Amino acid sequence: MSLVVAKFGGTSVADYVAMGRCADIVLANSATRLVVVSASSGVTNLLVELAQPGVTESQRLAVLKKIAAIQYAIVDRLPRSDDVAATIDTLLTRVDVLSQQLLQQTDKALIDELLSLGERCSSVLFAAVLREKGAIARAFDVRQVLRTDSNFGKAEPQIADIRHLSQAQLQPLLKQQLLVTQGFIGADAQGQTTTLGRGGSDYSAALLAEALDADAVEIWTDVAGIYTTDPRLAPNARPIPEISFNEAAEMATFGAKVLHPATILPAVRQQIQVFVGSSKEPEKGGTWIRHQVENPPVYRAVALRRDQTLLNLHSLQMLHAQGFLAETFATLARHKISVDLITTSEVNVSLTLDKTGSESSGQGLLTEALLQELSQHCRVRVEDKLALIAIIGNRIASTPGICQQVFGVLAPHNVRLICQGASPHNLCVLVHEAEAAAVVAALHQALFECTSEAA
Ligand code: ADP
Ligand code: ASP
Ligand code: MG
């Protein structure tokens, strides 16, 4: 029996009408047996607001009201005979209780439980919408199978456990009914709720597809596939019909929000095809991500990652010496920081910190403790308000003429850092945040709107 896992993002399950469109997509393909949903649009952001330190009681109540309004607007459209209202009441009461507890104490486990409630509400509601359309469907608590470590806020999935648990507990149920489960959340070995980091529902869908040996994962969102750049930044961006795992992984890593950066990993491990399409306009088709594609172009896409931090480290110890970088990286690793771009000179190292897939609660990476530890062996200067722009493609490091073309476009801008050569798939530059949108538009125009090399 073939199996497709379909994931619907926040805007796709924003309200009753949007959920209805998604239910039609699910029911149009009998192979779609498992549905993974995000929280309705805006709900996770509201839950994150509740988790911030210093929230006042009146702010808390206002946010609770907004969340309840989004969820009850859907409940109110469902037939009364389907008693989901009581379940939503219980889940919203939990939001109330947890957010009250968080006024007294910051606790990462409590925050993750709070953040999980958006997905838990939308899975209950989506299953009810499917039932209204005549399907045999119910919500399934993903925490029974999506085992993670206990790193709250950015938990690490335990692949072998997820496989074992999914095959034992999820697989048999899928034969009898459609299951709607939650993206973004999991549970550790003690049963405590965890989250995978913002945007993590794509990753959840890919992990479950891997565990169940599914044939395909469908990521239904608000754009008709992966585009040559974010269509919000360049009106002439166009969808890419087919793209390789490598290219898609680079795009996701370098900021193409349409896919969570880790989504491709499980798909690569099991060679599962991934489709990205629009739940509003499914007839437009979308992008297929496959192991190999024919004639991959030199330029595939331009990606943008905002809000980047550059760490400049200066130390005379580096001069003709060994071990400085090892020490620096060991410190960063101890603080669970993943380094992104890096350039070095004789006595300086500049590096950017990878914030993608950062903590669900939006907590910053640069802590006082890290800066203090680094300061013990070098002088540290931090620059922010930067943006990373990546030109993604193939054979980038071995095709003559690329730098001339790219640097020609960059001529009017101040480029803070350049990384090229490590990967055949990207050329990255760091620019000031204020110039980022203009640089992306100019690069897209030069590389995709007036050359024959375009995707
Ligand atoms: P969802 O809630 O469905 O997970 P997201 O907001 O996370 O949706 O991702 C979809 C958004 O990703 C689009 O609205 C678009 O603005 C953005 N995006 C960024 N880069 C790209 C790209 N290269 N192609 C398509 N969309 C992109
Ligand atoms: N609801 C979560 C978020 O907003 C996960 C997701 O949508 O993928 O980050
Ligand atoms: Mg997303």
CSV table of C-alpha atoms and ligand atoms in Angstrom, one decimal:
chain,number,residue,atom,x,y,z
A,1,MET,CA,0.0,0.0,0.0
A,2,SER,CA,1.5,3.3,-1.0
A,3,LEU,CA,1.7,6.0,1.7
A,4,VAL,CA,1.8,9.8,1.4
A,5,VAL,CA,2.3,12.1,4.3
A,6,ALA,CA,0.8,15.5,3.8
A,7,LYS,CA,1.8,18.5,5.9
A,8,PHE,CA,-0.2,21.7,6.0
A,9,GLY,CA,1.4,24.9,7.3
A,10,GLY,CA,-0.1,27.7,9.4
A,11,THR,CA,-1.8,29.7,6.7
A,12,SER,CA,-3.2,26.5,5.2
A,13,VAL,CA,-5.0,25.7,8.4
A,14,ALA,CA,-5.7,29.4,9.4
A,15,ASP,CA,-9.4,29.0,9.5
A,16,TYR,CA,-12.4,26.8,8.7
A,17,VAL,CA,-12.4,27.6,4.9
A,18,ALA,CA,-8.7,27.1,4.6
A,19,MET,CA,-8.9,23.7,6.5
A,20,GLY,CA,-11.7,22.7,4.1
A,21,ARG,CA,-9.5,23.3,1.1
A,22,CYS,CA,-6.8,21.2,2.7
A,23,ALA,CA,-9.2,18.4,3.5
A,24,ASP,CA,-10.2,18.3,-0.2
A,25,ILE,CA,-6.5,17.9,-1.1
A,26,VAL,CA,-6.2,15.0,1.4
A,27,LEU,CA,-9.3,13.2,0.2
A,28,ALA,CA,-8.4,13.6,-3.5
A,29,ASN,CA,-5.5,11.1,-3.0
A,30,SER,CA,-6.3,7.8,-1.4
A,31,ALA,CA,-2.6,7.2,-0.6
A,32,THR,CA,-2.6,10.2,1.8
A,33,ARG,CA,-3.2,8.5,5.1
A,34,LEU,CA,-1.2,10.7,7.5
A,35,VAL,CA,-1.8,14.4,7.8
A,36,VAL,CA,0.6,16.7,9.8
A,37,VAL,CA,-0.6,20.1,10.8
A,38,SER,CA,0.9,23.3,12.1
A,39,ALA,CA,-0.8,25.6,14.5
A,40,SER,CA,-3.3,28.0,12.8
A,41,SER,CA,-1.6,31.1,11.5
A,42,GLY,CA,-0.5,33.4,14.2
A,43,VAL,CA,-1.1,31.0,17.1
A,44,THR,CA,2.5,30.0,17.8
A,45,ASN,CA,3.6,33.6,17.7
A,46,LEU,CA,0.9,34.4,20.3
A,47,LEU,CA,2.0,31.4,22.5
A,48,VAL,CA,5.6,32.7,22.2
A,49,GLU,CA,4.4,36.1,23.5
A,50,LEU,CA,2.9,34.4,26.5
A,51,ALA,CA,6.3,32.7,27.2
A,52,GLN,CA,8.3,36.0,27.2
A,53,PRO,CA,9.6,37.2,30.6
A,54,GLY,CA,7.8,40.2,32.0
A,55,VAL,CA,4.4,39.6,30.5
A,56,THR,CA,1.8,41.5,32.6
A,57,GLU,CA,-1.5,39.9,33.6
A,58,SER,CA,-3.5,42.2,31.3
A,59,GLN,CA,-1.3,41.4,28.3
A,60,ARG,CA,-1.6,37.7,29.1
A,61,LEU,CA,-5.4,37.9,29.1
A,62,ALA,CA,-5.4,39.8,25.9
A,63,VAL,CA,-3.3,37.2,24.2
A,64,LEU,CA,-5.4,34.3,25.5
A,65,LYS,CA,-8.5,36.1,24.1
A,66,LYS,CA,-6.8,36.3,20.6
A,67,ILE,CA,-5.9,32.6,20.6
A,68,ALA,CA,-9.4,31.6,21.7
A,69,ALA,CA,-10.9,33.7,19.0
A,70,ILE,CA,-8.9,32.0,16.3
A,71,GLN,CA,-9.8,28.5,17.5
A,72,TYR,CA,-13.4,29.1,18.4
A,73,ALA,CA,-14.0,30.7,14.9
A,74,ILE,CA,-13.3,27.2,13.6
A,75,VAL,CA,-15.2,25.3,16.2
A,76,ASP,CA,-18.3,27.5,15.5
A,77,ARG,CA,-18.4,26.3,11.9
A,78,LEU,CA,-18.3,22.6,12.8
A,79,PRO,CA,-21.5,20.5,13.3
A,80,ARG,CA,-22.5,20.5,16.9
A,81,SER,CA,-22.8,16.7,16.8
A,82,ASP,CA,-19.0,16.5,16.6
A,83,ASP,CA,-18.0,17.4,20.1
A,84,VAL,CA,-14.7,18.9,19.5
A,85,ALA,CA,-15.6,22.1,21.5
A,86,ALA,CA,-14.9,20.3,24.8
A,87,THR,CA,-11.5,19.2,23.7
A,88,ILE,CA,-10.6,22.7,22.5
A,89,ASP,CA,-11.9,24.1,25.9
A,90,THR,CA,-9.5,21.7,27.7
A,91,LEU,CA,-6.5,22.6,25.5
A,92,LEU,CA,-7.2,26.4,25.9
A,93,THR,CA,-7.6,25.9,29.7
A,94,ARG,CA,-4.1,24.4,29.6
A,95,VAL,CA,-2.8,27.5,27.8
A,96,ASP,CA,-4.3,29.6,30.6
A,97,VAL,CA,-2.8,27.4,33.4
A,98,LEU,CA,0.7,27.2,31.8
A,99,SER,CA,0.9,30.9,31.0
A,100,GLN,CA,0.0,31.7,34.6
A,101,GLN,CA,2.7,29.3,35.9
A,102,LEU,CA,5.2,31.0,33.6
A,103,LEU,CA,4.5,34.4,35.2
A,104,GLN,CA,6.1,33.0,38.4
A,105,GLN,CA,9.0,31.0,36.9
A,106,THR,CA,10.7,30.6,33.5
A,107,ASP,CA,10.9,26.9,32.8
A,108,LYS,CA,11.9,25.6,29.4
A,109,ALA,CA,9.8,22.4,29.8
A,110,LEU,CA,6.7,24.5,30.6
A,111,ILE,CA,7.4,26.7,27.6
A,112,ASP,CA,7.5,23.8,25.2
A,113,GLU,CA,4.3,22.4,26.6
A,114,LEU,CA,2.7,25.8,26.1
A,115,LEU,CA,4.0,26.1,22.6
A,116,SER,CA,2.7,22.6,21.7
A,117,LEU,CA,-0.9,23.6,22.2
A,118,GLY,CA,-1.3,25.4,18.9
A,119,GLU,CA,-0.6,22.2,16.9
A,120,ARG,CA,-2.7,20.2,19.3
A,121,CYS,CA,-5.7,22.4,18.7
A,122,SER,CA,-5.4,22.4,15.0
A,123,SER,CA,-5.0,18.6,14.7
A,124,VAL,CA,-8.3,18.1,16.6
A,125,LEU,CA,-10.0,20.7,14.4
A,126,PHE,CA,-8.7,19.4,11.1
A,127,ALA,CA,-9.7,15.8,11.9
A,128,ALA,CA,-13.3,17.2,12.6
A,129,VAL,CA,-13.3,19.0,9.2
A,130,LEU,CA,-12.3,15.7,7.5
A,131,ARG,CA,-15.1,13.9,9.3
A,132,GLU,CA,-17.5,16.5,8.2
A,133,LYS,CA,-16.6,15.6,4.7
A,134,GLY,CA,-17.4,12.0,5.3
A,135,ALA,CA,-13.9,10.7,6.1
A,136,ILE,CA,-13.0,8.3,8.9
A,137,ALA,CA,-10.5,10.5,10.6
A,138,ARG,CA,-9.2,11.3,14.1
A,139,ALA,CA,-6.4,13.2,15.8
A,140,PHE,CA,-3.3,11.2,16.8
A,141,ASP,CA,-1.0,12.5,19.6
A,142,VAL,CA,2.4,12.6,17.9
A,143,ARG,CA,4.1,12.6,21.3
A,144,GLN,CA,3.5,8.9,21.4
A,145,VAL,CA,5.9,8.3,18.6
A,146,LEU,CA,8.0,11.4,17.9
A,147,ARG,CA,10.7,10.8,20.5
A,148,THR,CA,13.3,13.5,21.1
A,149,ASP,CA,16.1,14.3,23.5
A,150,SER,CA,15.3,16.8,26.3
A,151,ASN,CA,16.8,19.8,24.7
A,152,PHE,CA,13.6,21.9,25.2
A,153,GLY,CA,13.1,24.5,22.5
A,154,LYS,CA,15.2,22.8,19.9
A,155,ALA,CA,15.0,19.1,20.7
A,156,GLU,CA,16.8,16.5,18.7
A,157,PRO,CA,14.7,13.7,17.2
A,158,GLN,CA,15.8,10.2,18.1
A,159,ILE,CA,15.5,8.6,14.7
A,160,ALA,CA,15.7,4.9,15.7
A,161,ASP,CA,13.1,5.3,18.5
A,162,ILE,CA,10.8,7.3,16.2
A,163,ARG,CA,11.0,4.5,13.6
A,164,HIS,CA,10.3,1.8,16.2
A,165,LEU,CA,7.5,3.6,17.9
A,166,SER,CA,5.8,4.7,14.6
A,167,GLN,CA,5.9,1.2,13.2
A,168,ALA,CA,4.4,-0.2,16.3
A,169,GLN,CA,1.8,2.4,17.2
A,170,LEU,CA,1.0,4.5,14.1
A,171,GLN,CA,1.3,2.1,11.2
A,172,PRO,CA,-1.5,-0.3,12.3
A,173,LEU,CA,-3.9,2.6,12.9
A,174,LEU,CA,-3.3,4.0,9.4
A,175,LYS,CA,-4.8,1.0,7.8
A,176,GLN,CA,-8.2,1.8,9.5
A,177,GLN,CA,-8.5,5.5,9.3
A,178,LEU,CA,-7.0,8.8,8.3
A,179,LEU,CA,-4.8,10.2,11.1
A,180,VAL,CA,-4.2,13.9,11.7
A,181,THR,CA,-1.2,14.6,13.9
A,182,GLN,CA,0.9,17.5,15.1
A,183,GLY,CA,4.0,19.0,13.5
A,184,PHE,CA,6.7,20.8,15.5
A,185,ILE,CA,6.2,18.8,18.8
A,186,GLY,CA,7.5,15.6,20.3
A,187,ALA,CA,8.2,14.1,23.7
A,188,ASP,CA,11.4,13.0,25.5
A,189,ALA,CA,11.9,9.5,27.1
A,190,GLN,CA,10.1,10.8,30.3
A,191,GLY,CA,7.1,11.8,28.3
A,192,GLN,CA,7.7,15.6,28.6
A,193,THR,CA,6.6,17.7,25.7
A,194,THR,CA,9.4,19.1,23.5
A,195,THR,CA,9.5,21.3,20.4
A,196,LEU,CA,11.8,21.1,17.3
A,197,GLY,CA,12.4,24.8,16.8
A,198,ARG,CA,10.3,27.3,14.8
A,199,GLY,CA,9.0,26.1,11.5
A,200,GLY,CA,9.6,22.5,12.6
A,201,SER,CA,6.4,21.0,11.2
A,202,ASP,CA,8.0,20.4,7.9
A,203,TYR,CA,10.7,18.4,9.7
A,204,SER,CA,8.1,16.4,11.6
A,205,ALA,CA,6.4,15.4,8.4
A,206,ALA,CA,9.7,14.2,6.9
A,207,LEU,CA,10.6,12.3,10.1
A,208,LEU,CA,7.3,10.5,10.2
A,209,ALA,CA,7.5,9.7,6.5
A,210,GLU,CA,11.0,8.3,7.0
A,211,ALA,CA,9.8,6.2,10.0
A,212,LEU,CA,6.9,4.8,8.0
A,213,ASP,CA,8.8,4.2,4.8
A,214,ALA,CA,6.4,6.5,3.0
A,215,ASP,CA,6.5,7.1,-0.7
A,216,ALA,CA,6.3,10.9,-0.6
A,217,VAL,CA,5.9,13.9,1.6
A,218,GLU,CA,3.8,16.8,0.5
A,219,ILE,CA,4.4,20.2,2.0
A,220,TRP,CA,1.3,22.3,1.4
A,221,THR,CA,1.9,26.0,2.0
A,222,ASP,CA,1.0,29.4,0.7
A,223,VAL,CA,3.2,29.4,-2.4
A,224,ALA,CA,3.0,27.1,-5.4
A,225,GLY,CA,6.4,25.5,-4.8
A,226,ILE,CA,10.0,26.6,-4.2
A,227,TYR,CA,10.7,29.7,-6.2
A,228,THR,CA,13.9,31.2,-7.6
A,229,THR,CA,13.8,33.5,-4.6
A,230,ASP,CA,11.2,34.5,-2.0
A,231,PRO,CA,8.3,35.8,-4.2
A,232,ARG,CA,7.7,38.5,-1.6
A,233,LEU,CA,11.1,39.9,-2.4
A,234,ALA,CA,11.1,39.7,-6.2
A,235,PRO,CA,7.8,39.8,-8.1
A,236,ASN,CA,9.4,38.0,-11.1
A,237,ALA,CA,10.5,35.0,-9.0
A,238,ARG,CA,9.2,31.8,-10.6
A,239,PRO,CA,8.5,28.3,-9.3
A,240,ILE,CA,11.1,25.6,-9.9
A,241,PRO,CA,9.3,22.4,-11.2
A,242,GLU,CA,12.1,20.1,-10.0
A,243,ILE,CA,15.1,20.5,-7.8
A,244,SER,CA,17.7,18.1,-6.2
A,245,PHE,CA,17.9,17.3,-2.5
A,246,ASN,CA,21.3,19.1,-2.4
A,247,GLU,CA,20.0,22.3,-3.9
A,248,ALA,CA,16.8,22.3,-1.7
A,249,ALA,CA,18.8,21.6,1.4
A,250,GLU,CA,21.1,24.6,0.6
A,251,MET,CA,18.1,26.8,0.0
A,252,ALA,CA,16.5,25.8,3.2
A,253,THR,CA,19.7,26.2,5.2
A,254,PHE,CA,20.3,29.7,3.8
A,255,GLY,CA,16.9,31.0,4.6
A,256,ALA,CA,14.2,29.9,2.1
A,257,LYS,CA,11.6,29.7,4.8
A,258,VAL,CA,9.3,27.6,2.6
A,259,LEU,CA,11.2,24.5,4.0
A,260,HIS,CA,12.6,24.0,7.5
A,261,PRO,CA,16.4,23.4,7.1
A,262,ALA,CA,16.3,19.9,8.5
A,263,THR,CA,13.4,18.6,6.3
A,264,ILE,CA,15.6,17.2,3.6
A,265,LEU,CA,17.7,15.0,5.9
A,266,PRO,CA,15.1,12.2,6.5
A,267,ALA,CA,14.0,12.4,2.9
A,268,VAL,CA,17.6,11.9,1.7
A,269,ARG,CA,18.2,9.0,4.2
A,270,GLN,CA,15.2,7.1,2.8
A,271,GLN,CA,15.1,8.6,-0.7
A,272,ILE,CA,11.6,9.9,-0.2
A,273,GLN,CA,10.4,12.4,-2.8
A,274,VAL,CA,9.2,15.7,-1.4
A,275,PHE,CA,6.5,17.9,-3.1
A,276,VAL,CA,5.9,21.6,-2.2
A,277,GLY,CA,2.7,23.2,-3.4
A,278,SER,CA,0.0,25.7,-2.6
A,279,SER,CA,-3.0,24.5,-0.6
A,280,LYS,CA,-4.9,27.5,-2.0
A,281,GLU,CA,-4.1,26.8,-5.6
A,282,PRO,CA,-3.2,23.1,-5.8
A,283,GLU,CA,-4.0,23.1,-9.5
A,284,LYS,CA,-0.9,25.2,-10.1
A,285,GLY,CA,1.3,22.3,-9.3
A,286,GLY,CA,4.5,22.9,-7.4
A,287,THR,CA,8.1,21.7,-6.9
A,288,TRP,CA,9.3,18.1,-6.7
A,289,ILE,CA,12.5,17.6,-4.7
A,290,ARG,CA,14.3,14.5,-5.9
A,291,HIS,CA,17.6,12.7,-5.5
A,292,GLN,CA,18.7,13.7,-9.0
A,293,VAL,CA,17.4,16.1,-11.6
A,294,GLU,CA,18.3,16.5,-15.2
A,295,ASN,CA,20.5,19.4,-16.3
A,296,PRO,CA,20.9,21.2,-13.0
A,297,PRO,CA,21.6,24.9,-13.8
A,298,VAL,CA,24.5,26.9,-12.5
A,299,TYR,CA,22.1,29.4,-10.9
A,300,ARG,CA,19.1,27.9,-9.1
A,301,ALA,CA,18.0,30.4,-6.6
A,302,VAL,CA,18.8,33.3,-4.3
A,303,ALA,CA,18.1,32.9,-0.6
A,304,LEU,CA,18.0,35.5,2.2
A,305,ARG,CA,18.6,35.0,5.9
A,306,ARG,CA,18.0,38.1,8.0
A,307,ASP,CA,19.0,38.9,11.5
A,308,GLN,CA,22.6,37.6,11.3
A,309,THR,CA,25.3,38.1,13.9
A,310,LEU,CA,29.0,38.4,13.1
A,311,LEU,CA,31.5,37.5,15.7
A,312,ASN,CA,34.9,39.0,15.2
A,313,LEU,CA,37.7,37.4,17.2
A,314,HIS,CA,41.1,38.9,17.4
A,315,SER,CA,44.1,37.3,19.0
A,316,LEU,CA,47.9,37.6,18.6
A,317,GLN,CA,48.0,33.9,19.8
A,318,MET,CA,46.9,33.0,16.3
A,319,LEU,CA,50.1,34.3,14.7
A,320,HIS,CA,52.2,31.3,13.6
A,321,ALA,CA,50.6,29.2,16.3
A,322,GLN,CA,48.4,26.2,16.5
A,323,GLY,CA,45.2,25.5,18.4
A,324,PHE,CA,43.5,28.8,18.5
A,325,LEU,CA,40.7,27.8,16.2
A,326,ALA,CA,40.3,24.4,18.0
A,327,GLU,CA,39.9,26.2,21.3
A,328,THR,CA,37.4,28.7,19.8
A,329,PHE,CA,35.3,26.0,18.2
A,330,ALA,CA,35.4,23.9,21.4
A,331,THR,CA,34.0,26.9,23.3
A,332,LEU,CA,31.2,27.4,20.7
A,333,ALA,CA,30.4,23.7,20.7
A,334,ARG,CA,30.1,23.7,24.5
A,335,HIS,CA,27.5,26.4,24.2
A,336,LYS,CA,25.7,24.4,21.5
A,337,ILE,CA,26.5,27.1,18.8
A,338,SER,CA,26.7,26.0,15.2
A,339,VAL,CA,29.1,28.1,13.2
A,340,ASP,CA,28.0,29.1,9.8
A,341,LEU,CA,30.3,31.2,7.6
A,342,ILE,CA,33.9,31.7,8.5
A,343,THR,CA,36.8,33.8,7.2
A,344,THR,CA,40.2,34.1,8.7
A,345,SER,CA,43.2,36.3,8.5
A,346,GLU,CA,46.5,36.2,10.3
A,347,VAL,CA,45.2,37.4,13.7
A,348,ASN,CA,41.4,37.5,13.1
A,349,VAL,CA,38.6,35.1,12.7
A,350,SER,CA,35.2,36.3,11.7
A,351,LEU,CA,32.3,33.9,11.9
A,352,THR,CA,28.5,34.0,11.7
A,353,LEU,CA,26.3,32.1,14.0
A,354,ASP,CA,23.7,29.8,12.5
A,355,LYS,CA,20.4,30.9,13.9
A,356,THR,CA,18.2,28.8,11.5
A,357,GLY,CA,15.9,26.5,13.3
A,358,SER,CA,16.7,28.4,16.5
A,359,GLU,CA,14.9,27.9,19.7
A,360,SER,CA,11.1,27.8,19.6
A,361,SER,CA,10.8,30.6,22.1
A,362,GLY,CA,13.1,32.8,20.0
A,363,GLN,CA,15.8,33.0,22.7
A,364,GLY,CA,19.1,34.5,21.4
A,365,LEU,CA,22.2,32.4,20.8
A,366,LEU,CA,24.8,34.9,22.1
A,367,THR,CA,24.7,34.5,25.9
A,368,GLU,CA,26.8,36.5,28.4
A,369,ALA,CA,28.4,33.2,29.5
A,370,LEU,CA,29.6,32.5,25.9
A,371,LEU,CA,31.0,36.0,25.4
A,372,GLN,CA,32.9,35.8,28.7
A,373,GLU,CA,34.4,32.5,27.9
A,374,LEU,CA,35.6,33.6,24.5
A,375,SER,CA,37.0,36.8,25.9
A,376,GLN,CA,39.3,34.8,28.1
A,377,HIS,CA,41.4,33.9,25.0
A,378,CYS,CA,40.7,36.6,22.5
A,379,ARG,CA,39.2,40.1,21.9
A,380,VAL,CA,35.6,39.7,20.9
A,381,ARG,CA,33.6,42.2,18.8
A,382,VAL,CA,30.0,41.5,17.9
A,383,GLU,CA,28.2,43.1,14.8
A,384,ASP,CA,24.6,42.6,14.1
A,385,LYS,CA,21.9,44.0,11.8
A,386,LEU,CA,23.4,41.9,9.1
A,387,ALA,CA,21.8,39.7,6.4
A,388,LEU,CA,23.2,36.6,4.7
A,389,ILE,CA,22.5,36.3,1.0
A,390,ALA,CA,23.2,33.0,-0.7
A,391,ILE,CA,23.4,32.3,-4.4
A,392,ILE,CA,22.5,28.7,-4.7
A,393,GLY,CA,23.3,26.5,-7.7
A,394,ASN,CA,25.6,23.9,-9.1
A,395,ARG,CA,29.3,24.0,-10.2
A,396,ILE,CA,29.6,27.4,-8.6
A,397,ALA,CA,33.2,27.0,-7.5
A,398,SER,CA,34.2,25.6,-10.9
A,399,THR,CA,32.4,27.9,-13.4
A,400,PRO,CA,34.5,30.8,-14.7
A,401,GLY,CA,32.8,34.2,-14.8
A,402,ILE,CA,30.5,33.9,-11.8
A,403,CYS,CA,32.4,36.3,-9.5
A,404,GLN,CA,32.5,38.9,-12.2
A,405,GLN,CA,28.7,38.7,-12.7
A,406,VAL,CA,27.9,38.6,-9.0
A,407,PHE,CA,30.3,41.3,-7.9
A,408,GLY,CA,29.1,43.5,-10.7
A,409,VAL,CA,25.7,43.5,-9.1
A,410,LEU,CA,27.1,44.0,-5.7
A,411,ALA,CA,29.3,47.0,-6.7
A,412,PRO,CA,27.1,49.7,-5.1
A,413,HIS,CA,26.8,47.8,-1.8
A,414,ASN,CA,29.1,47.3,1.1
A,415,VAL,CA,29.8,43.5,1.4
A,416,ARG,CA,30.9,42.7,4.9
A,417,LEU,CA,32.0,39.1,4.3
A,418,ILE,CA,32.2,36.7,1.3
A,419,CYS,CA,32.3,32.9,1.4
A,420,GLN,CA,32.9,30.9,-1.7
A,421,GLY,CA,34.6,27.7,-2.7
A,422,ALA,CA,33.8,25.3,0.1
A,423,SER,CA,30.6,24.0,-1.6
A,424,PRO,CA,29.9,23.7,-5.3
A,425,HIS,CA,26.4,24.7,-4.5
A,426,ASN,CA,26.7,28.2,-3.0
A,427,LEU,CA,28.3,31.6,-2.9
A,428,CYS,CA,27.4,33.6,0.2
A,429,VAL,CA,27.8,37.3,1.1
A,430,LEU,CA,27.0,39.2,4.2
A,431,VAL,CA,25.5,42.7,3.8
A,432,HIS,CA,23.8,45.2,6.0
A,433,GLU,CA,20.2,44.3,6.8
A,434,ALA,CA,19.0,47.6,5.4
A,435,GLU,CA,20.4,46.8,1.9
A,436,ALA,CA,19.4,43.1,1.9
A,437,ALA,CA,16.1,43.3,0.0
A,438,ALA,CA,17.6,45.5,-2.7
A,439,VAL,CA,20.6,43.2,-3.1
A,440,VAL,CA,18.3,40.1,-3.5
A,441,ALA,CA,16.2,41.9,-6.1
A,442,ALA,CA,19.2,43.0,-8.0
A,443,LEU,CA,20.9,39.6,-7.9
A,444,HIS,CA,17.6,37.9,-9.0
A,445,GLN,CA,17.2,40.3,-11.9
A,446,ALA,CA,20.8,39.8,-13.1
A,447,LEU,CA,21.0,36.1,-12.6
A,448,PHE,CA,17.4,34.9,-13.4
A,449,GLU,CA,15.7,37.6,-15.4
A,450,CYS,CA,18.2,38.3,-18.1
A,451,THR,CA,20.4,35.2,-18.6
A,452,SER,CA,20.0,31.9,-20.3
A,453,GLU,CA,21.5,30.2,-17.3
A,454,ALA,CA,18.4,30.7,-15.2
A,455,ALA,CA,16.6,27.7,-13.7
B,1,ADP,P1,4.1,27.4,6.3
B,1,ADP,O1,3.3,28.2,7.3
B,1,ADP,O2,3.1,26.8,5.3
B,1,ADP,O3,5.1,26.5,6.8
B,1,ADP,P2,6.1,29.4,5.7
B,1,ADP,O4,5.7,30.8,6.0
B,1,ADP,O5,7.0,28.7,6.8
B,1,ADP,O6,4.8,28.5,5.4
B,1,ADP,O7,6.9,29.3,4.3
B,1,ADP,C1,6.3,29.8,3.2
B,1,ADP,C2,6.9,31.2,2.8
B,1,ADP,O8,8.3,31.0,2.5
B,1,ADP,C3,6.3,31.9,1.6
B,1,ADP,O9,5.2,32.6,1.9
B,1,ADP,C4,7.5,32.7,1.1
B,1,ADP,O10,7.4,34.1,1.5
B,1,ADP,C5,8.7,32.1,1.9
B,1,ADP,N1,9.9,31.8,1.0
B,1,ADP,C6,11.1,32.2,1.2
B,1,ADP,N2,11.9,31.8,0.2
B,1,ADP,C7,11.1,31.1,-0.7
B,1,ADP,C8,11.4,30.5,-1.9
B,1,ADP,N3,12.6,30.4,-2.5
B,1,ADP,N4,10.3,29.9,-2.6
B,1,ADP,C9,9.1,30.0,-2.0
B,1,ADP,N5,8.8,30.6,-0.9
B,1,ADP,C10,9.8,31.2,-0.2
B,2,ASP,N1,3.8,26.3,14.5
B,2,ASP,C1,5.3,26.3,14.5
B,2,ASP,C2,5.8,27.7,14.1
B,2,ASP,O1,5.1,28.6,13.9
B,2,ASP,C3,5.8,25.2,13.6
B,2,ASP,C4,5.5,25.4,12.1
B,2,ASP,O2,4.6,26.1,11.7
B,2,ASP,O3,6.2,24.7,11.4
B,2,ASP,O4,7.0,27.8,14.1
B,3,MG,MG,7.0,26.8,7.6
